[in-house]
Amino acid sequence: MSKDIISRVFSYIVIIFSIMVFPWWITLVLSIVAIIYFSQYYEIIPLLFIMDIIYAVPTVKFHGMVLISFGTAFILVLIKEKLKKQILLPL
Amino acid sequence: MNYHRSNIRRERRIGLYILAIAIALLLLYQNKIVIGFFGGVTTGVTPLLEGGKNIREGVGEGLLSVLSFKASLVAENEGLRNKLVGFQTKLLENDRLVKENAELKLLLGRKEKEKLLLANVMAKPDQSPYDTIILDVGNNYDVEVGDKVLVSGSTIIGEIKEVGAKASKAVLLTSYGEESGGTVFGKNISLKLVGRGGGNFIAELPRGVSIERGEQIISDGIFPHTLGIVDSIFSDARSPFQGILVKSPVNVQTLRFVEIIL
């Protein structure tokens, strides 16, 4: 197994642990760091989807939306990949 | 011989005169003499006096502070003991009143039908941005959506929003934007509490309505529960309303168990 895969799996386990134990903002910070650090870190999307499944209920705070973490992860990954392409491979 | 005696008497007399003059001078110039002596002595004595003063003050202050610290602790201890006795008496009175209240309601045909179910808090509100708590009871214990979540059987903190097979999710009433009805205890003033997060509600009442800090807000119904305590009141001269910040008496982050009203 390559070093990259090991570190990806390790980060995944850390984020799962964070979802179960730590405050949500720590999970958010860890997720952002992982998205920035790893290339094409799409696995964060189902992970935060699971977070929504565990905790989310329709509340006034989010206008009844229940996929806030999932949506945030999705947008962050897309932005990062788009930016990466524009910064590293400018046309 | 006579000559010798007269000489002695004269000498004695002169001695007496000198002594009298010396005493008179001493009496006349006592201040100057004392000050003169003192002036000479101070040069050598001042450092000693200052040292002595410092030592005295230091020891005195230290001793005083130790004594006063001990005295304040003793006073505080005494005060707390007295308070505890007061609280114990109030608690007994409270128990008696609660029983009496239930008995009176029973006599008037209103039997308390609340059945409480103990639940363990598996996830606290800070673990998600949704302000939810996850409880370890669900359909297996007949928990239903809309059931109220209590702490210590007296304070409502949330409401069940989703029920699973063996777990349920409850939203805190203090979660941002959540609305709940309440009444000011003892005044029967109804108000709408809106969650602000962090265990706080906010409510609005017309400025003319008298409300004070520390008043209890209870839930509606014949068997009410505590919702919060009035923490502060604020008003703006331009608004006909006054804002009321109500604080939940429970710290949700430290909870291990709650009760669900089935």
mmCIF file of C-alpha atoms in Angstrom:
data_model
loop_
_atom_site.group_PDB
_atom_site.id
_atom_site.type_symbol
_atom_site.label_atom_id
_atom_site.label_comp_id
_atom_site.label_asym_id
_atom_site.label_seq_id
_atom_site.Cartn_x
_atom_site.Cartn_y
_atom_site.Cartn_z
ATOM 1 C CA MET A 1 0.000 0.000 0.000
ATOM 2 C CA SER A 2 1.305 3.412 -0.892
ATOM 3 C CA LYS A 3 1.960 6.052 1.702
ATOM 4 C CA ASP A 4 -0.765 8.264 0.227
ATOM 5 C CA ILE A 5 -3.440 5.592 0.640
ATOM 6 C CA ILE A 6 -2.386 4.952 4.237
ATOM 7 C CA SER A 7 -2.584 8.658 5.087
ATOM 8 C CA ARG A 8 -5.976 8.938 3.332
ATOM 9 C CA VAL A 9 -7.346 6.010 5.317
ATOM 10 C CA PHE A 10 -5.895 7.452 8.524
ATOM 11 C CA SER A 11 -7.487 10.868 7.847
ATOM 12 C CA TYR A 12 -10.786 9.121 7.128
ATOM 13 C CA ILE A 13 -10.669 7.318 10.478
ATOM 14 C CA VAL A 14 -9.783 10.571 12.265
ATOM 15 C CA ILE A 15 -12.743 12.369 10.681
ATOM 16 C CA ILE A 16 -15.121 9.496 11.550
ATOM 17 C CA PHE A 17 -13.857 9.679 15.146
ATOM 18 C CA SER A 18 -14.338 13.453 15.105
ATOM 19 C CA ILE A 19 -17.931 13.103 13.860
ATOM 20 C CA MET A 20 -18.715 10.752 16.734
ATOM 21 C CA VAL A 21 -16.864 12.558 19.516
ATOM 22 C CA PHE A 22 -15.780 16.108 18.833
ATOM 23 C CA PRO A 23 -17.761 19.320 18.304
ATOM 24 C CA TRP A 24 -18.907 19.809 14.739
ATOM 25 C CA TRP A 25 -16.547 22.700 14.037
ATOM 26 C CA ILE A 26 -13.535 20.453 14.683
ATOM 27 C CA THR A 27 -14.944 18.032 12.099
ATOM 28 C CA LEU A 28 -15.384 20.944 9.719
ATOM 29 C CA VAL A 29 -11.770 22.111 10.184
ATOM 30 C CA LEU A 30 -10.423 18.565 9.753
ATOM 31 C CA SER A 31 -12.535 18.087 6.642
ATOM 32 C CA ILE A 32 -11.321 21.343 5.075
ATOM 33 C CA VAL A 33 -7.701 20.438 5.862
ATOM 34 C CA ALA A 34 -8.168 16.981 4.325
ATOM 35 C CA ILE A 35 -9.875 18.413 1.219
ATOM 36 C CA ILE A 36 -7.021 20.859 0.711
ATOM 37 C CA TYR A 37 -4.252 18.371 1.492
ATOM 38 C CA PHE A 38 -5.416 15.338 -0.471
ATOM 39 C CA SER A 39 -6.080 15.257 -4.160
ATOM 40 C CA GLN A 40 -9.663 14.485 -5.174
ATOM 41 C CA TYR A 41 -10.834 13.774 -1.637
ATOM 42 C CA TYR A 42 -14.335 12.798 -2.747
ATOM 43 C CA GLU A 43 -14.715 10.267 0.055
ATOM 44 C CA ILE A 44 -15.440 13.144 2.446
ATOM 45 C CA ILE A 45 -18.820 13.644 0.745
ATOM 46 C CA PRO A 46 -20.424 10.325 1.840
ATOM 47 C CA LEU A 47 -18.779 10.747 5.242
ATOM 48 C CA LEU A 48 -20.464 14.079 5.902
ATOM 49 C CA PHE A 49 -23.642 12.684 4.405
ATOM 50 C CA ILE A 50 -23.514 10.090 7.209
ATOM 51 C CA MET A 51 -23.031 12.947 9.690
ATOM 52 C CA ASP A 52 -26.224 14.533 8.393
ATOM 53 C CA ILE A 53 -28.066 11.220 8.644
ATOM 54 C CA ILE A 54 -26.987 10.840 12.260
ATOM 55 C CA TYR A 55 -27.666 14.333 13.553
ATOM 56 C CA ALA A 56 -29.811 16.343 11.173
ATOM 57 C CA VAL A 57 -33.443 17.248 11.653
ATOM 58 C CA PRO A 58 -35.359 19.990 9.859
ATOM 59 C CA THR A 59 -34.866 23.138 11.915
ATOM 60 C CA VAL A 60 -35.698 26.780 11.482
ATOM 61 C CA LYS A 61 -31.995 27.557 11.735
ATOM 62 C CA PHE A 62 -31.343 25.997 8.298
ATOM 63 C CA HIS A 63 -34.806 26.672 6.847
ATOM 64 C CA GLY A 64 -35.718 22.988 7.080
ATOM 65 C CA MET A 65 -32.670 21.787 5.119
ATOM 66 C CA VAL A 66 -31.042 18.632 6.436
ATOM 67 C CA LEU A 67 -28.043 18.078 4.169
ATOM 68 C CA ILE A 68 -25.967 21.016 5.278
ATOM 69 C CA SER A 69 -22.736 19.100 5.953
ATOM 70 C CA PHE A 70 -23.098 17.047 2.777
ATOM 71 C CA GLY A 71 -23.748 20.158 0.689
ATOM 72 C CA THR A 72 -20.856 22.023 2.280
ATOM 73 C CA ALA A 73 -18.457 19.125 1.606
ATOM 74 C CA PHE A 74 -19.676 18.805 -1.971
ATOM 75 C CA ILE A 75 -19.204 22.499 -2.691
ATOM 76 C CA LEU A 76 -15.791 22.616 -0.974
ATOM 77 C CA VAL A 77 -14.468 19.653 -2.975
ATOM 78 C CA LEU A 78 -15.745 21.103 -6.236
ATOM 79 C CA ILE A 79 -14.270 24.540 -5.507
ATOM 80 C CA LYS A 80 -10.940 23.019 -4.532
ATOM 81 C CA GLU A 81 -10.712 20.904 -7.671
ATOM 82 C CA LYS A 82 -11.725 23.844 -9.853
ATOM 83 C CA LEU A 83 -9.189 26.133 -8.188
ATOM 84 C CA LYS A 84 -6.485 23.502 -8.427
ATOM 85 C CA LYS A 85 -7.037 23.190 -12.155
ATOM 86 C CA GLN A 86 -7.010 26.952 -12.640
ATOM 87 C CA ILE A 87 -3.918 27.503 -10.488
ATOM 88 C CA LEU A 88 -1.806 24.548 -11.636
ATOM 89 C CA LEU A 89 -3.015 24.207 -15.206
ATOM 90 C CA PRO A 90 -3.862 27.710 -16.413
ATOM 91 C CA LEU A 91 -5.163 27.800 -19.949
ATOM 92 C CA MET B 1 35.510 75.146 113.013
ATOM 93 C CA ASN B 2 32.697 77.683 112.683
ATOM 94 C CA TYR B 3 34.328 78.967 109.547
ATOM 95 C CA HIS B 4 34.399 75.491 108.116
ATOM 96 C CA ARG B 5 30.681 74.917 108.897
ATOM 97 C CA SER B 6 29.637 78.221 107.332
ATOM 98 C CA ASN B 7 31.598 77.366 104.189
ATOM 99 C CA ILE B 8 29.854 74.037 103.910
ATOM 100 C CA ARG B 9 26.408 75.699 104.317
ATOM 101 C CA ARG B 10 27.286 78.260 101.637
ATOM 102 C CA GLU B 11 28.434 75.590 99.251
ATOM 103 C CA ARG B 12 25.240 73.632 99.854
ATOM 104 C CA ARG B 13 23.154 76.730 99.230
ATOM 105 C CA ILE B 14 25.034 77.474 96.011
ATOM 106 C CA GLY B 15 24.520 73.845 94.976
ATOM 107 C CA LEU B 16 20.802 74.175 95.659
ATOM 108 C CA TYR B 17 20.646 77.408 93.627
ATOM 109 C CA ILE B 18 22.460 75.724 90.725
ATOM 110 C CA LEU B 19 20.050 72.736 90.912
ATOM 111 C CA ALA B 20 17.047 75.062 91.027
ATOM 112 C CA ILE B 21 18.344 77.060 88.069
ATOM 113 C CA ALA B 22 19.045 73.803 86.184
ATOM 114 C CA ILE B 23 15.522 72.525 86.891
ATOM 115 C CA ALA B 24 14.092 75.910 85.875
ATOM 116 C CA LEU B 25 16.105 75.858 82.670
ATOM 117 C CA LEU B 26 15.074 72.281 82.034
ATOM 118 C CA LEU B 27 11.439 73.205 82.521
ATOM 119 C CA LEU B 28 11.779 76.323 80.419
ATOM 120 C CA TYR B 29 13.614 74.745 77.544
ATOM 121 C CA GLN B 30 12.343 71.158 77.754
ATOM 122 C CA ASN B 31 11.005 71.119 74.191
ATOM 123 C CA LYS B 32 14.208 72.504 72.763
ATOM 124 C CA ILE B 33 16.327 70.138 74.758
ATOM 125 C CA VAL B 34 14.229 67.124 73.789
ATOM 126 C CA ILE B 35 14.152 68.158 70.176
ATOM 127 C CA GLY B 36 17.899 68.809 70.298
ATOM 128 C CA PHE B 37 18.608 65.402 71.679
ATOM 129 C CA PHE B 38 16.128 63.853 69.289
ATOM 130 C CA GLY B 39 17.730 65.677 66.386
ATOM 131 C CA GLY B 40 21.072 64.160 67.317
ATOM 132 C CA VAL B 41 19.705 60.730 67.898
ATOM 133 C CA THR B 42 17.487 60.480 64.785
ATOM 134 C CA THR B 43 20.453 60.308 62.419
ATOM 135 C CA GLY B 44 21.422 56.981 63.874
ATOM 136 C CA VAL B 45 18.011 55.843 64.920
ATOM 137 C CA THR B 46 15.958 56.575 61.790
ATOM 138 C CA PRO B 47 17.106 53.537 59.785
ATOM 139 C CA LEU B 48 16.389 51.361 62.796
ATOM 140 C CA LEU B 49 13.003 52.961 63.279
ATOM 141 C CA GLU B 50 12.168 52.583 59.633
ATOM 142 C CA GLY B 51 13.290 48.974 59.689
ATOM 143 C CA GLY B 52 11.230 48.369 62.772
ATOM 144 C CA LYS B 53 8.260 50.060 61.228
ATOM 145 C CA ASN B 54 8.603 47.995 58.076
ATOM 146 C CA ILE B 55 8.921 44.797 60.051
ATOM 147 C CA ARG B 56 5.974 45.731 62.235
ATOM 148 C CA GLU B 57 3.842 46.708 59.283
ATOM 149 C CA GLY B 58 4.915 43.661 57.317
ATOM 150 C CA VAL B 59 4.276 41.255 60.133
ATOM 151 C CA GLY B 60 1.132 43.114 61.122
ATOM 152 C CA GLU B 61 -0.252 43.174 57.594
ATOM 153 C CA GLY B 62 0.715 39.553 56.989
ATOM 154 C CA LEU B 63 -0.782 38.510 60.251
ATOM 155 C CA LEU B 64 -3.827 40.650 59.609
ATOM 156 C CA SER B 65 -4.259 39.315 56.097
ATOM 157 C CA VAL B 66 -3.938 35.728 57.322
ATOM 158 C CA LEU B 67 -6.393 36.464 60.079
ATOM 159 C CA SER B 68 -8.748 38.351 57.791
ATOM 160 C CA PHE B 69 -8.512 35.596 55.082
ATOM 161 C CA LYS B 70 -9.333 32.999 57.683
ATOM 162 C CA ALA B 71 -12.042 35.246 59.078
ATOM 163 C CA SER B 72 -13.543 35.773 55.614
ATOM 164 C CA LEU B 73 -13.434 32.025 54.940
ATOM 165 C CA VAL B 74 -15.114 31.347 58.237
ATOM 166 C CA ALA B 75 -17.749 33.995 57.470
ATOM 167 C CA GLU B 76 -18.283 32.591 53.958
ATOM 168 C CA ASN B 77 -18.542 29.074 55.322
ATOM 169 C CA GLU B 78 -21.044 30.252 57.906
ATOM 170 C CA GLY B 79 -23.051 32.086 55.234
ATOM 171 C CA LEU B 80 -23.085 29.043 52.955
ATOM 172 C CA ARG B 81 -24.173 26.794 55.825
ATOM 173 C CA ASN B 82 -27.010 29.155 56.591
ATOM 174 C CA LYS B 83 -27.969 29.224 52.909
ATOM 175 C CA LEU B 84 -27.869 25.441 52.772
ATOM 176 C CA VAL B 85 -30.169 25.188 55.756
ATOM 177 C CA GLY B 86 -32.470 27.680 54.024
ATOM 178 C CA PHE B 87 -32.414 25.669 50.798
ATOM 179 C CA GLN B 88 -33.052 22.409 52.611
ATOM 180 C CA THR B 89 -36.049 23.954 54.306
ATOM 181 C CA LYS B 90 -37.263 25.328 50.971
ATOM 182 C CA LEU B 91 -36.741 21.946 49.330
ATOM 183 C CA LEU B 92 -38.846 20.238 51.975
ATOM 184 C CA GLU B 93 -41.493 22.902 51.570
ATOM 185 C CA ASN B 94 -41.299 22.488 47.790
ATOM 186 C CA ASP B 95 -41.782 18.711 48.051
ATOM 187 C CA ARG B 96 -44.747 19.237 50.321
ATOM 188 C CA LEU B 97 -46.286 21.812 47.985
ATOM 189 C CA VAL B 98 -45.774 19.601 44.925
ATOM 190 C CA LYS B 99 -47.536 16.712 46.681
ATOM 191 C CA GLU B 100 -50.291 18.998 47.915
ATOM 192 C CA ASN B 101 -50.708 20.447 44.426
ATOM 193 C CA ALA B 102 -50.997 16.978 42.864
ATOM 194 C CA GLU B 103 -53.497 15.912 45.548
ATOM 195 C CA LEU B 104 -55.625 19.012 44.998
ATOM 196 C CA LYS B 105 -55.624 18.448 41.241
ATOM 197 C CA LEU B 106 -56.579 14.826 41.839
ATOM 198 C CA LEU B 107 -59.449 15.934 44.105
ATOM 199 C CA LEU B 108 -60.649 18.212 41.318
ATOM 200 C CA GLY B 109 -60.570 15.356 38.850
ATOM 201 C CA ARG B 110 -57.240 16.054 37.119
ATOM 202 C CA LYS B 111 -54.927 13.123 37.447
ATOM 203 C CA GLU B 112 -51.359 13.482 36.248
ATOM 204 C CA LYS B 113 -51.060 11.160 33.283
ATOM 205 C CA GLU B 114 -47.434 11.881 32.502
ATOM 206 C CA LYS B 115 -45.288 8.820 32.174
ATOM 207 C CA LEU B 116 -41.592 9.569 32.241
ATOM 208 C CA LEU B 117 -39.003 7.483 30.421
ATOM 209 C CA LEU B 118 -35.339 7.753 31.307
ATOM 210 C CA ALA B 119 -33.004 8.145 28.360
ATOM 211 C CA ASN B 120 -29.251 8.317 27.989
ATOM 212 C CA VAL B 121 -27.814 11.205 25.986
ATOM 213 C CA MET B 122 -25.592 9.639 23.306
ATOM 214 C CA ALA B 123 -24.661 12.800 21.415
ATOM 215 C CA LYS B 124 -24.647 16.332 22.710
ATOM 216 C CA PRO B 125 -25.747 19.392 20.745
ATOM 217 C CA ASP B 126 -22.248 20.661 19.994
ATOM 218 C CA GLN B 127 -21.521 17.557 17.903
ATOM 219 C CA SER B 128 -23.600 18.822 15.019
ATOM 220 C CA PRO B 129 -24.598 22.216 13.701
ATOM 221 C CA TYR B 130 -28.254 21.244 14.147
ATOM 222 C CA ASP B 131 -28.410 21.550 17.973
ATOM 223 C CA THR B 132 -29.780 18.040 18.335
ATOM 224 C CA ILE B 133 -29.327 15.467 21.042
ATOM 225 C CA ILE B 134 -29.413 11.772 20.272
ATOM 226 C CA LEU B 135 -31.150 9.602 22.857
ATOM 227 C CA ASP B 136 -30.795 5.851 23.282
ATOM 228 C CA VAL B 137 -34.521 5.082 23.203
ATOM 229 C CA GLY B 138 -36.785 4.931 20.194
ATOM 230 C CA ASN B 139 -39.661 2.851 18.931
ATOM 231 C CA ASN B 140 -38.593 0.072 21.275
ATOM 232 C CA TYR B 141 -39.855 2.245 24.176
ATOM 233 C CA ASP B 142 -42.829 3.822 22.357
ATOM 234 C CA VAL B 143 -41.178 7.183 21.941
ATOM 235 C CA GLU B 144 -43.083 9.385 19.492
ATOM 236 C CA VAL B 145 -42.410 12.527 17.525
ATOM 237 C CA GLY B 146 -43.479 15.550 19.584
ATOM 238 C CA ASP B 147 -42.698 14.037 22.989
ATOM 239 C CA LYS B 148 -41.100 16.537 25.333
ATOM 240 C CA VAL B 149 -37.633 16.042 26.793
ATOM 241 C CA LEU B 150 -37.172 16.942 30.445
ATOM 242 C CA VAL B 151 -34.269 17.292 32.823
ATOM 243 C CA SER B 152 -34.710 16.296 36.478
ATOM 244 C CA GLY B 153 -38.419 15.931 35.814
ATOM 245 C CA SER B 154 -38.924 19.673 35.978
ATOM 246 C CA THR B 155 -37.251 21.563 33.133
ATOM 247 C CA ILE B 156 -38.216 21.104 29.492
ATOM 248 C CA ILE B 157 -35.219 21.292 27.185
ATOM 249 C CA GLY B 158 -36.378 19.847 23.894
ATOM 250 C CA GLU B 159 -38.763 17.962 21.700
ATOM 251 C CA ILE B 160 -38.424 14.646 19.867
ATOM 252 C CA LYS B 161 -38.241 15.240 16.116
ATOM 253 C CA GLU B 162 -37.275 11.847 14.732
ATOM 254 C CA VAL B 163 -37.648 8.372 16.129
ATOM 255 C CA GLY B 164 -35.633 5.361 15.031
ATOM 256 C CA ALA B 165 -35.844 1.740 16.101
ATOM 257 C CA LYS B 166 -33.497 2.146 19.069
ATOM 258 C CA ALA B 167 -32.663 5.856 19.110
ATOM 259 C CA SER B 168 -34.326 9.199 18.698
ATOM 260 C CA LYS B 169 -33.317 12.741 17.853
ATOM 261 C CA ALA B 170 -34.499 15.707 19.863
ATOM 262 C CA VAL B 171 -34.114 19.379 19.036
ATOM 263 C CA LEU B 172 -33.417 21.809 21.845
ATOM 264 C CA LEU B 173 -36.077 24.415 22.433
ATOM 265 C CA THR B 174 -33.266 26.957 22.683
ATOM 266 C CA SER B 175 -32.030 26.051 19.211
ATOM 267 C CA TYR B 176 -31.980 29.099 16.935
ATOM 268 C CA GLY B 177 -35.434 30.009 15.663
ATOM 269 C CA GLU B 178 -37.377 27.335 17.540
ATOM 270 C CA GLU B 179 -40.594 28.742 18.965
ATOM 271 C CA SER B 180 -42.382 27.667 22.118
ATOM 272 C CA GLY B 181 -45.132 29.112 24.257
ATOM 273 C CA GLY B 182 -44.657 29.975 27.889
ATOM 274 C CA THR B 183 -46.161 31.827 30.826
ATOM 275 C CA VAL B 184 -44.562 34.061 33.431
ATOM 276 C CA PHE B 185 -45.072 32.152 36.660
ATOM 277 C CA GLY B 186 -47.225 33.965 39.194
ATOM 278 C CA LYS B 187 -48.308 36.665 36.743
ATOM 279 C CA ASN B 188 -50.003 34.547 34.080
ATOM 280 C CA ILE B 189 -48.534 36.605 31.273
ATOM 281 C CA SER B 190 -48.281 34.520 28.122
ATOM 282 C CA LEU B 191 -45.316 34.993 25.846
ATOM 283 C CA LYS B 192 -43.696 33.431 22.825
ATOM 284 C CA LEU B 193 -40.154 32.225 23.406
ATOM 285 C CA VAL B 194 -37.847 32.090 20.421
ATOM 286 C CA GLY B 195 -34.637 30.072 20.679
ATOM 287 C CA ARG B 196 -31.365 31.951 20.294
ATOM 288 C CA GLY B 197 -28.921 29.085 20.762
ATOM 289 C CA GLY B 198 -26.561 28.527 23.669
ATOM 290 C CA GLY B 199 -29.375 27.760 26.117
ATOM 291 C CA ASN B 200 -31.100 31.126 25.623
ATOM 292 C CA PHE B 201 -34.522 32.252 24.526
ATOM 293 C CA ILE B 202 -35.696 35.671 23.609
ATOM 294 C CA ALA B 203 -39.222 37.002 24.103
ATOM 295 C CA GLU B 204 -41.016 40.272 23.594
ATOM 296 C CA LEU B 205 -43.609 41.970 25.766
ATOM 297 C CA PRO B 206 -45.155 45.451 25.681
ATOM 298 C CA ARG B 207 -43.053 47.914 27.649
ATOM 299 C CA GLY B 208 -45.788 48.586 30.150
ATOM 300 C CA VAL B 209 -45.804 44.983 31.359
ATOM 301 C CA SER B 210 -43.837 44.582 34.542
ATOM 302 C CA ILE B 211 -41.357 41.735 34.543
ATOM 303 C CA GLU B 212 -38.272 41.271 36.656
ATOM 304 C CA ARG B 213 -34.981 39.448 36.489
ATOM 305 C CA GLY B 214 -35.134 35.991 38.068
ATOM 306 C CA GLU B 215 -38.794 35.344 37.304
ATOM 307 C CA GLN B 216 -39.631 31.854 36.136
ATOM 308 C CA ILE B 217 -41.097 31.063 32.720
ATOM 309 C CA ILE B 218 -43.155 27.892 32.717
ATOM 310 C CA SER B 219 -44.780 25.854 29.997
ATOM 311 C CA ASP B 220 -48.506 26.086 29.339
ATOM 312 C CA GLY B 221 -50.888 23.469 30.656
ATOM 313 C CA ILE B 222 -52.244 22.254 33.958
ATOM 314 C CA PHE B 223 -49.010 20.404 34.806
ATOM 315 C CA PRO B 224 -46.428 23.015 33.866
ATOM 316 C CA HIS B 225 -42.655 22.606 33.719
ATOM 317 C CA THR B 226 -39.899 25.184 33.881
ATOM 318 C CA LEU B 227 -38.690 26.567 30.570
ATOM 319 C CA GLY B 228 -36.267 29.180 31.785
ATOM 320 C CA ILE B 229 -35.435 32.043 34.094
ATOM 321 C CA VAL B 230 -35.570 35.711 33.081
ATOM 322 C CA ASP B 231 -31.941 36.760 32.809
ATOM 323 C CA SER B 232 -32.152 40.313 31.541
ATOM 324 C CA ILE B 233 -34.615 42.843 30.206
ATOM 325 C CA PHE B 234 -33.704 45.394 27.564
ATOM 326 C CA SER B 235 -35.676 48.046 25.765
ATOM 327 C CA ASP B 236 -35.218 50.630 23.087
ATOM 328 C CA ALA B 237 -36.859 54.052 23.417
ATOM 329 C CA ARG B 238 -38.057 53.772 19.785
ATOM 330 C CA SER B 239 -39.795 50.434 20.305
ATOM 331 C CA PRO B 240 -43.071 49.901 22.163
ATOM 332 C CA PHE B 241 -41.793 46.457 23.201
ATOM 333 C CA GLN B 242 -39.239 45.281 25.711
ATOM 334 C CA GLY B 243 -36.961 42.353 24.968
ATOM 335 C CA ILE B 244 -36.589 39.611 27.541
ATOM 336 C CA LEU B 245 -33.641 37.256 27.563
ATOM 337 C CA VAL B 246 -34.607 33.971 29.161
ATOM 338 C CA LYS B 247 -31.927 31.481 30.143
ATOM 339 C CA SER B 248 -32.522 27.770 30.486
ATOM 340 C CA PRO B 249 -31.422 26.661 33.968
ATOM 341 C CA VAL B 250 -29.881 23.511 32.495
ATOM 342 C CA ASN B 251 -26.441 23.207 30.929
ATOM 343 C CA VAL B 252 -27.104 20.742 28.119
ATOM 344 C CA GLN B 253 -23.410 20.096 27.510
ATOM 345 C CA THR B 254 -23.070 18.386 30.881
ATOM 346 C CA LEU B 255 -26.151 16.194 30.615
ATOM 347 C CA ARG B 256 -25.948 12.423 30.827
ATOM 348 C CA PHE B 257 -29.579 11.492 31.351
ATOM 349 C CA VAL B 258 -32.886 13.068 30.458
ATOM 350 C CA GLU B 259 -36.522 12.047 30.753
ATOM 351 C CA ILE B 260 -39.054 11.830 27.950
ATOM 352 C CA ILE B 261 -42.731 12.520 28.642
ATOM 353 C CA LEU B 262 -44.559 9.683 26.893
#
